[in-house]
CSV table of C-alpha atoms and ligand atoms in Angstrom, one decimal:
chain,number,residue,atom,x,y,z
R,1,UNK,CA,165.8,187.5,-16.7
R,2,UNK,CA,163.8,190.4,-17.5
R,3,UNK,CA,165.7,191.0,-21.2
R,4,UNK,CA,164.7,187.1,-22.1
R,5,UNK,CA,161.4,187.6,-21.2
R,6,UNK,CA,160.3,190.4,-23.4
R,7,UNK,CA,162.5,188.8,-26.1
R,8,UNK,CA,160.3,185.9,-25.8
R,9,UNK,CA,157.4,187.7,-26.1
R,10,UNK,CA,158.6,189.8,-28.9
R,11,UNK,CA,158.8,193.1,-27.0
R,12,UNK,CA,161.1,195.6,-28.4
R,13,UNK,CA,161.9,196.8,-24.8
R,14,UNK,CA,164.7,197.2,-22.9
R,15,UNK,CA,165.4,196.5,-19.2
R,16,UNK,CA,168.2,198.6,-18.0
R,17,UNK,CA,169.9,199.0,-14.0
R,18,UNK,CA,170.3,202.7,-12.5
R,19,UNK,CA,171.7,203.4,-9.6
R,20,UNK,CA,169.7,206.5,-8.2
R,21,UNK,CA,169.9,208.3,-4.6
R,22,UNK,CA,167.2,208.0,-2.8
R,23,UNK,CA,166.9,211.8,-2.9
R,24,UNK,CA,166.6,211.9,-6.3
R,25,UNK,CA,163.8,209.2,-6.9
R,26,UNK,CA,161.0,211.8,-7.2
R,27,UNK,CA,162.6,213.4,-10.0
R,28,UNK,CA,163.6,209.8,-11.5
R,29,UNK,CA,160.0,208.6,-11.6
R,30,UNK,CA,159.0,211.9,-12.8
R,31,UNK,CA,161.6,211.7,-16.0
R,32,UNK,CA,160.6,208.4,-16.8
R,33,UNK,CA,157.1,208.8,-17.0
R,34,UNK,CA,157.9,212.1,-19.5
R,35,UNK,CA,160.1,209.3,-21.4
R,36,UNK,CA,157.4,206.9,-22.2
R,37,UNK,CA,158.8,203.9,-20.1
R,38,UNK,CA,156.9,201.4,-19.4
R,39,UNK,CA,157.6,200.9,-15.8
R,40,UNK,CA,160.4,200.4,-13.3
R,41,UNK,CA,161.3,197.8,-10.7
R,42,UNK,CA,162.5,199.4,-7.4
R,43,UNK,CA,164.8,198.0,-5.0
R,44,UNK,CA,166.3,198.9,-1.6
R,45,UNK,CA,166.4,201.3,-0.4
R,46,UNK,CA,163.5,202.6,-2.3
R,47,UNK,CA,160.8,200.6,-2.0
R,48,UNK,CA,159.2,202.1,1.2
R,49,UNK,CA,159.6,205.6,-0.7
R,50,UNK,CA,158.1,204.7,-3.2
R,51,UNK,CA,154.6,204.5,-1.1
R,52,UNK,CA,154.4,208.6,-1.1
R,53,UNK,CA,155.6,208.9,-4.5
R,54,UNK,CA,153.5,206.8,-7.2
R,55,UNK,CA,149.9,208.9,-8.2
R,56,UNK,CA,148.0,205.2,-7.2
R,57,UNK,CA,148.2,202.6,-5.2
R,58,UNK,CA,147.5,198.2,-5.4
R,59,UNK,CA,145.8,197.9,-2.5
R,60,UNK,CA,148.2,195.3,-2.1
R,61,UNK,CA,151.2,197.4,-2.4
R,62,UNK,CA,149.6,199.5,0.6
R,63,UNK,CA,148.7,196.1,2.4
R,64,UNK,CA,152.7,195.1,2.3
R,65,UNK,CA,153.6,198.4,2.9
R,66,UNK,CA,156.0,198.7,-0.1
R,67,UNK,CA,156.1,199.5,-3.7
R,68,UNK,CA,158.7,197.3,-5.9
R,69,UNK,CA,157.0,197.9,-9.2
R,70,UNK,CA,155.8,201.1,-11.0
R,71,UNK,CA,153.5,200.6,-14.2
R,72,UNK,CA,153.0,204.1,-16.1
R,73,UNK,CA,149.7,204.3,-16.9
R,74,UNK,CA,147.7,206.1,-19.3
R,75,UNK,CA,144.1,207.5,-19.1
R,76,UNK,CA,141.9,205.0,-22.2
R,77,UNK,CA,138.6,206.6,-21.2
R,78,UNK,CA,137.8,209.2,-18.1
R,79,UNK,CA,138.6,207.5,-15.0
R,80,UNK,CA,139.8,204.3,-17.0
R,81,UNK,CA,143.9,203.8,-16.9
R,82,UNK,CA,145.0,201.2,-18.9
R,83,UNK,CA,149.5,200.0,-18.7
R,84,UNK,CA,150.8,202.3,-21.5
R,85,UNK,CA,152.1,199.4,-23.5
R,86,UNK,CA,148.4,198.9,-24.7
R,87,UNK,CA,148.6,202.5,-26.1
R,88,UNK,CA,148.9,202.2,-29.5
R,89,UNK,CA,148.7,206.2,-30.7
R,90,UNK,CA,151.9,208.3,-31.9
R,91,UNK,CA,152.1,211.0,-29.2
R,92,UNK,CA,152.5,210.2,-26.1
R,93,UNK,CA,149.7,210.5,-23.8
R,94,UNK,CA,149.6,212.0,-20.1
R,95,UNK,CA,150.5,209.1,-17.5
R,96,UNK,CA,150.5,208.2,-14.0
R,97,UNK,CA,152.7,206.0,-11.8
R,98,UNK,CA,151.0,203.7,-10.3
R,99,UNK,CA,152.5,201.1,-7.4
R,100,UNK,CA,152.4,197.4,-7.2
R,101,UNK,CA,154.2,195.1,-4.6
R,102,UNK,CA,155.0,191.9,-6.7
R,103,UNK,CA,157.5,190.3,-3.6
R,104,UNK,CA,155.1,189.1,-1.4
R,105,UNK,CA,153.2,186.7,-3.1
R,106,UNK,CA,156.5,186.1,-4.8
R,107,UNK,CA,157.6,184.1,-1.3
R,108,UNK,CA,154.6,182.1,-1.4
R,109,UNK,CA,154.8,180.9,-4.7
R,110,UNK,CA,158.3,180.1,-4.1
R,111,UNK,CA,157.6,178.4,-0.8
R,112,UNK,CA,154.8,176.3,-2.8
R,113,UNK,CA,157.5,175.5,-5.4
R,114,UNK,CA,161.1,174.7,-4.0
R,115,UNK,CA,159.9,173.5,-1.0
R,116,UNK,CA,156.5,172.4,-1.0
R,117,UNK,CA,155.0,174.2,1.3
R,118,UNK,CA,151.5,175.5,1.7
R,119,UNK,CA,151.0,177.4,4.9
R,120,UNK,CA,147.7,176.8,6.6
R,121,UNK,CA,148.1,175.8,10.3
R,122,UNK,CA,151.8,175.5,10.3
R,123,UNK,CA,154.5,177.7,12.4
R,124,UNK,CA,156.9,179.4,11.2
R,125,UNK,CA,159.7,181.5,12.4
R,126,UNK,CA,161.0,184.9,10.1
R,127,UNK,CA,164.7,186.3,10.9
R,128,UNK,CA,164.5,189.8,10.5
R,129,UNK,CA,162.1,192.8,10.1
R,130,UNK,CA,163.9,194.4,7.3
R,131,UNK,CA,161.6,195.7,4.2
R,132,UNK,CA,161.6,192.2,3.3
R,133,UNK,CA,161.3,190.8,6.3
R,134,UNK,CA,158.0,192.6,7.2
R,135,UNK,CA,156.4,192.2,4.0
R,136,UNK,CA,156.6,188.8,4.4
R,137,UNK,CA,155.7,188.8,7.8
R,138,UNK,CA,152.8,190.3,6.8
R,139,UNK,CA,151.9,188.0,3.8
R,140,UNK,CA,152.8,184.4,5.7
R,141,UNK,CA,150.2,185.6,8.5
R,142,UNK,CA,147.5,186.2,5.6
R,143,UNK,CA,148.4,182.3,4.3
R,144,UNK,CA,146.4,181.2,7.2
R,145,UNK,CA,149.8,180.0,9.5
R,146,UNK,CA,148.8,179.4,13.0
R,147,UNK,CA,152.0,180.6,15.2
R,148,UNK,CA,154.6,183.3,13.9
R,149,UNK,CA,157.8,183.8,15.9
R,150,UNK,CA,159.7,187.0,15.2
R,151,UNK,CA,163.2,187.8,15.4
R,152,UNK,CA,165.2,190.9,14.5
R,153,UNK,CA,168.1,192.7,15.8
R,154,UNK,CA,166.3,195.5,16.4
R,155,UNK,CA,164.0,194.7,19.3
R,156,UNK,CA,162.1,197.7,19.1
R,157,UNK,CA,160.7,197.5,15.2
R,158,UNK,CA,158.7,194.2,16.0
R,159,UNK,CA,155.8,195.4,18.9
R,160,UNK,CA,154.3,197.8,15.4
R,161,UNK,CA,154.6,194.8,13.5
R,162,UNK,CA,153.2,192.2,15.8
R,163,UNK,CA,150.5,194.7,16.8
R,164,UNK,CA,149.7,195.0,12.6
R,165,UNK,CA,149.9,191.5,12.1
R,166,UNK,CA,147.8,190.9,15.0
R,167,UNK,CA,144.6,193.9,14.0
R,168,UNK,CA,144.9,191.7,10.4
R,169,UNK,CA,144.9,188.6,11.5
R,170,UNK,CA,143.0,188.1,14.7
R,171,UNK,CA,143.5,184.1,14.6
R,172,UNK,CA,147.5,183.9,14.3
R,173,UNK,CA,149.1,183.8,17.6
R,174,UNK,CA,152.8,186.0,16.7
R,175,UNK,CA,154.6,186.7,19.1
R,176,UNK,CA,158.5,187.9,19.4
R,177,UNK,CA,161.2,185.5,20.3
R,178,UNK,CA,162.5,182.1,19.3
R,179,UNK,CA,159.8,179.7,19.8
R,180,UNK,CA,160.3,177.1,22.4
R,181,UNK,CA,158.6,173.9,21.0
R,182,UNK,CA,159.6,173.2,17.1
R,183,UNK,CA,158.2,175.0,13.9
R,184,UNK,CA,157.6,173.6,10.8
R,185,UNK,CA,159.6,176.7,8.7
R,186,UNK,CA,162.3,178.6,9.5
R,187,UNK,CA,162.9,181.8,6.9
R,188,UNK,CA,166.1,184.1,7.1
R,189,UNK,CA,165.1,187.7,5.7
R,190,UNK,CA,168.1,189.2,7.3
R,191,UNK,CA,171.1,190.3,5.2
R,192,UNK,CA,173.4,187.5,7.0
R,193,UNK,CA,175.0,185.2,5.1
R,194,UNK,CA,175.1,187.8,2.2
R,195,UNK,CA,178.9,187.6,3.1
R,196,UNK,CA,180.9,184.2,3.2
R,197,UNK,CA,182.4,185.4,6.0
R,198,UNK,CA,179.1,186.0,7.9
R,199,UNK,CA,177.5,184.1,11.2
R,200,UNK,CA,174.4,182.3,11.1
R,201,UNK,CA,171.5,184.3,11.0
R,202,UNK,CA,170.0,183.5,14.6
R,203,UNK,CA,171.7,183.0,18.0
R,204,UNK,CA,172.6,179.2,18.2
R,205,UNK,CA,172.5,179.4,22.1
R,206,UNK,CA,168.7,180.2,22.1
R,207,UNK,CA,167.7,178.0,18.7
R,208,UNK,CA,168.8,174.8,17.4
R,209,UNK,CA,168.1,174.4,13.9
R,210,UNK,CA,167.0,170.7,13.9
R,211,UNK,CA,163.6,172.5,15.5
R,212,UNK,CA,162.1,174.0,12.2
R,213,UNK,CA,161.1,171.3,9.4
R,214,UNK,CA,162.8,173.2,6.2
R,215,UNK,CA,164.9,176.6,6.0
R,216,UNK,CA,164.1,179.2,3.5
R,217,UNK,CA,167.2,181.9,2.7
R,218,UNK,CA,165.8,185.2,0.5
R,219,UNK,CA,169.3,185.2,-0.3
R,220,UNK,CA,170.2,183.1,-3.3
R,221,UNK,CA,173.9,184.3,-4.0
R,222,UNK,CA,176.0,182.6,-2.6
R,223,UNK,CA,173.4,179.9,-3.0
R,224,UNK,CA,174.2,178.0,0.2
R,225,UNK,CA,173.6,180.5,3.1
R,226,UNK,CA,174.9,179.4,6.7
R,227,UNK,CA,171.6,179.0,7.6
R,228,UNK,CA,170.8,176.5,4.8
R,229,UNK,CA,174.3,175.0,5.3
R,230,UNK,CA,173.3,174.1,8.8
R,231,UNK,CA,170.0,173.2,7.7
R,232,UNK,CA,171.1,170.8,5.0
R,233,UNK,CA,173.2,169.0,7.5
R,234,UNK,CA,170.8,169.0,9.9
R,235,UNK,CA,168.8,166.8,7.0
R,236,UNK,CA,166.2,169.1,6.5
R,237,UNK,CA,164.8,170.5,3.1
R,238,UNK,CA,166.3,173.8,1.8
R,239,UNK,CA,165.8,176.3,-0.6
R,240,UNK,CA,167.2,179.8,-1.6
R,241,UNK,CA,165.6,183.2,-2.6
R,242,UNK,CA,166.3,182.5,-6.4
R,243,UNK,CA,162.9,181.4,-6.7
R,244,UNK,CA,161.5,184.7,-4.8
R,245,UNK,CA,163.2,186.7,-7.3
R,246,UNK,CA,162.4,184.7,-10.6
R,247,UNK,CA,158.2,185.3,-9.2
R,248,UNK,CA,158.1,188.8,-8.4
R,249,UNK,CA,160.1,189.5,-11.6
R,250,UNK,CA,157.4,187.6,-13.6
R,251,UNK,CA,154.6,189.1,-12.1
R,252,UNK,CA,156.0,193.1,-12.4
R,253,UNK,CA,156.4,191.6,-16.3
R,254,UNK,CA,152.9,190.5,-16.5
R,255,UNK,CA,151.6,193.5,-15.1
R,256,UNK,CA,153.7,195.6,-17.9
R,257,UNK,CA,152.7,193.7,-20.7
R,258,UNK,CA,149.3,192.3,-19.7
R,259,UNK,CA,150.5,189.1,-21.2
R,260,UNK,CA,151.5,186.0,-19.2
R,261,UNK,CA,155.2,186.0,-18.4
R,262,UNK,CA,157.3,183.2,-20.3
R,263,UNK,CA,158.3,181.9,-16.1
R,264,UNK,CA,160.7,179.0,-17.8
R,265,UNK,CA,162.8,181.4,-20.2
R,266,UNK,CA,163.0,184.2,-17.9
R,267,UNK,CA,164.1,181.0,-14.7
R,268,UNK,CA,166.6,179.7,-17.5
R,269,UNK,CA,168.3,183.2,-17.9
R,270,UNK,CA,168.5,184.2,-14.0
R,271,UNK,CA,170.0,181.1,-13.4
R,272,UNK,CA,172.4,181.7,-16.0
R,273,UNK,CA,172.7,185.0,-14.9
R,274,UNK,CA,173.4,184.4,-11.3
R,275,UNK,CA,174.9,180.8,-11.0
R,276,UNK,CA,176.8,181.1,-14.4
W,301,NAP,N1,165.1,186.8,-3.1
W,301,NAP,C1,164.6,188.0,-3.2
W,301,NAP,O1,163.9,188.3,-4.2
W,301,NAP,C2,164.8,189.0,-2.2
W,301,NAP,C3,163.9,190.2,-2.2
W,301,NAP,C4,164.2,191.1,-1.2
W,301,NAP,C5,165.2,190.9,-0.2
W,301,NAP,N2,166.0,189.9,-0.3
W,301,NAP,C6,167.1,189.7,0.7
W,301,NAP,O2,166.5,189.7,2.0
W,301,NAP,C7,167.4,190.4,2.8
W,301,NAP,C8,166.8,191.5,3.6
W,301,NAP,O3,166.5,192.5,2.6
W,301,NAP,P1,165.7,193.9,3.0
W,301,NAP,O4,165.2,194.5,1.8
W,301,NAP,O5,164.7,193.5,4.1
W,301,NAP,O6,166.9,194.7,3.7
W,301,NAP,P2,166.8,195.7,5.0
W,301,NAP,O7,165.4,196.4,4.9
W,301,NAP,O8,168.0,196.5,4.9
W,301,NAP,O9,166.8,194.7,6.3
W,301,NAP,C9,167.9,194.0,6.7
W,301,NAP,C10,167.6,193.1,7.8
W,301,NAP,O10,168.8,192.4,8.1
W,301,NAP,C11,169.1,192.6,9.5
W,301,NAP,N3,170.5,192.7,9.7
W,301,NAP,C12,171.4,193.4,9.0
W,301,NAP,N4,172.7,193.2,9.4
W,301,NAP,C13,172.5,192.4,10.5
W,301,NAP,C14,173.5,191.9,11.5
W,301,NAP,N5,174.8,192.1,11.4
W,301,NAP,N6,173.0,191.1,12.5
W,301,NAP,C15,171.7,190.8,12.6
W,301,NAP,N7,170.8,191.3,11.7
W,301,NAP,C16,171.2,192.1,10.7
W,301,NAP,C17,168.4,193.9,9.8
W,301,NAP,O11,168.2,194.0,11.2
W,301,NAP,P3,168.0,195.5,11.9
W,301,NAP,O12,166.5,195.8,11.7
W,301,NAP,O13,168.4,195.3,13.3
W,301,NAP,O14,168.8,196.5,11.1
W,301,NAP,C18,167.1,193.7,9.0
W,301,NAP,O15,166.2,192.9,9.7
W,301,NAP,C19,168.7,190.7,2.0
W,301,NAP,O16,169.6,189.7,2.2
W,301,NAP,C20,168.1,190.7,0.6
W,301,NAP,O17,169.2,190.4,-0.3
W,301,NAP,C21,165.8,188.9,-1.3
């Protein structure tokens, strides 16, 4: 996805995987900023250590309370840091690393898209407070929902969450629980149904899916979940994570390049990619 993008801009970049302990990040940022990358995507389990390792911060990045992007950045004029790709000198300059969050909106825009949704005064009900799960926990409560019901296996990470969702949005009523009258969205952030062999994603003794109006899975491979099996036969609308993935990847490309990402080439090549 990434690779067909800058080729359709006419980058001559390269976007490469590493697999890097987590122990190790620091000195990872630290080689690629002496390298002259660009930037770096960051993915579990490194996004929430990220936060104490970039030299700035998006507010935003601190507002989801993760960092999946790092631009390198250099210094155009004192106090002034521009993305290095707009450095156009021969030695490379000093940089910084700073932190974006591109996932959040990323949900939104894909909620808007595959499934039509726009979140003002609906309910909704997130499955699991994962990274993921709490960033767009988080993010759905800013969209102006009225009611959000929280699940997770662990009990005892949602009173932090509902207590931060609650200081930053005074007018959403979230609670913990399954709801008890029907919501209009139902979104699985919990690594279920990464696994053919996997259950559904919430107890189906306390929650019947033919209560939430359309199921969202962040999962996208396989690209029918349990969840959004159940949900399709239920006859509701459905959508994977493909779409999550496609917008935060375009946005962390936007914010490298400064240019607006080509969305249908780089959709084209993760669907390739993924589905085949
Ligand atoms: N589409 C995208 O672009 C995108 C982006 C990010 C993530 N994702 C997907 O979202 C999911 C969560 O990612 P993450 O980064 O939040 O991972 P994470 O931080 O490891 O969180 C995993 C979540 O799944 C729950 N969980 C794991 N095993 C479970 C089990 N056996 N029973 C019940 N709950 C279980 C965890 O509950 P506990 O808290 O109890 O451990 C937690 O809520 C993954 O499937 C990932 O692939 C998709």
């Amino acid at each position: 996805m990434q690779n067909a993008g800058m080729n359709a801009l006419g980058l001559n970049w390269r976007y490469l995987a590493f697999e890097v302990p987590p122990t190790r990040l620091a000195d990872v940022i630290r080689g690629c900023r002496a390298m002259g990358f660009i930037g770096l995507n960051l993915t579990v389990p490194h996004k929430l250590l990220a936060l104490d390792l970039v030299d700035h911060i998006d507010p935003a990045a601190t507002e989801w309370g993760a960092v999946n992007t790092i631009r390198f950045e250099y210094e155009a004029a004192p106090g002034t840091w521009r993305p290095l790709s707009e450095f156009t000198g021969d030695r490379l300059p000093e940089t910084r690393a700073a932190g974006f969050n591109t996932d959040a909106d990323a949900i939104i825009k894909s909620l808007a898209e595959d499934l039509h949704i726009t979140l003002e005064g609906k309910s909704v009900l997130v499955l699991g407070a994962g990274g993921a799960g709490q960033a767009a926990a988080l993010r759905i409560a800013k969209s102006g929902v009225k009611h959000l019901h929280l699940v997770n296996r662990t009990e005892t990470k949602l009173p932090p969450l509902l207590a931060q969702i609650q200081h930053q949005n005074p007018d959403v009523t979230a609670t913990a629980g399954y709801p008890k009258t029907p919501v209009d969205l139902v979104i699985n952030a919990t690594s279920l149904g990464l696994r053919s062999t996997d259950p559904l994603p919430y107890d189906s003794r306390a929650w019947d899916i033919s209560d939430a109006g359309a199921a969202y899975d962040m999962i996208y491979r396989p690209a029918e979940t349990p969840l959004l099996r159940a949900a399709r036969e239920a006859g509701r609308p459905t959508a994977n994570g493909l779409g999550m993935l496609l917008h935060q990847g375009a946005k962390a490309l936007e914010l490298w390049s400064g240019r607006p990402a080509p969305v249908d080439v780089m959709k084209h090549a993760l669907h390739q990619q993924v589905y085949g």
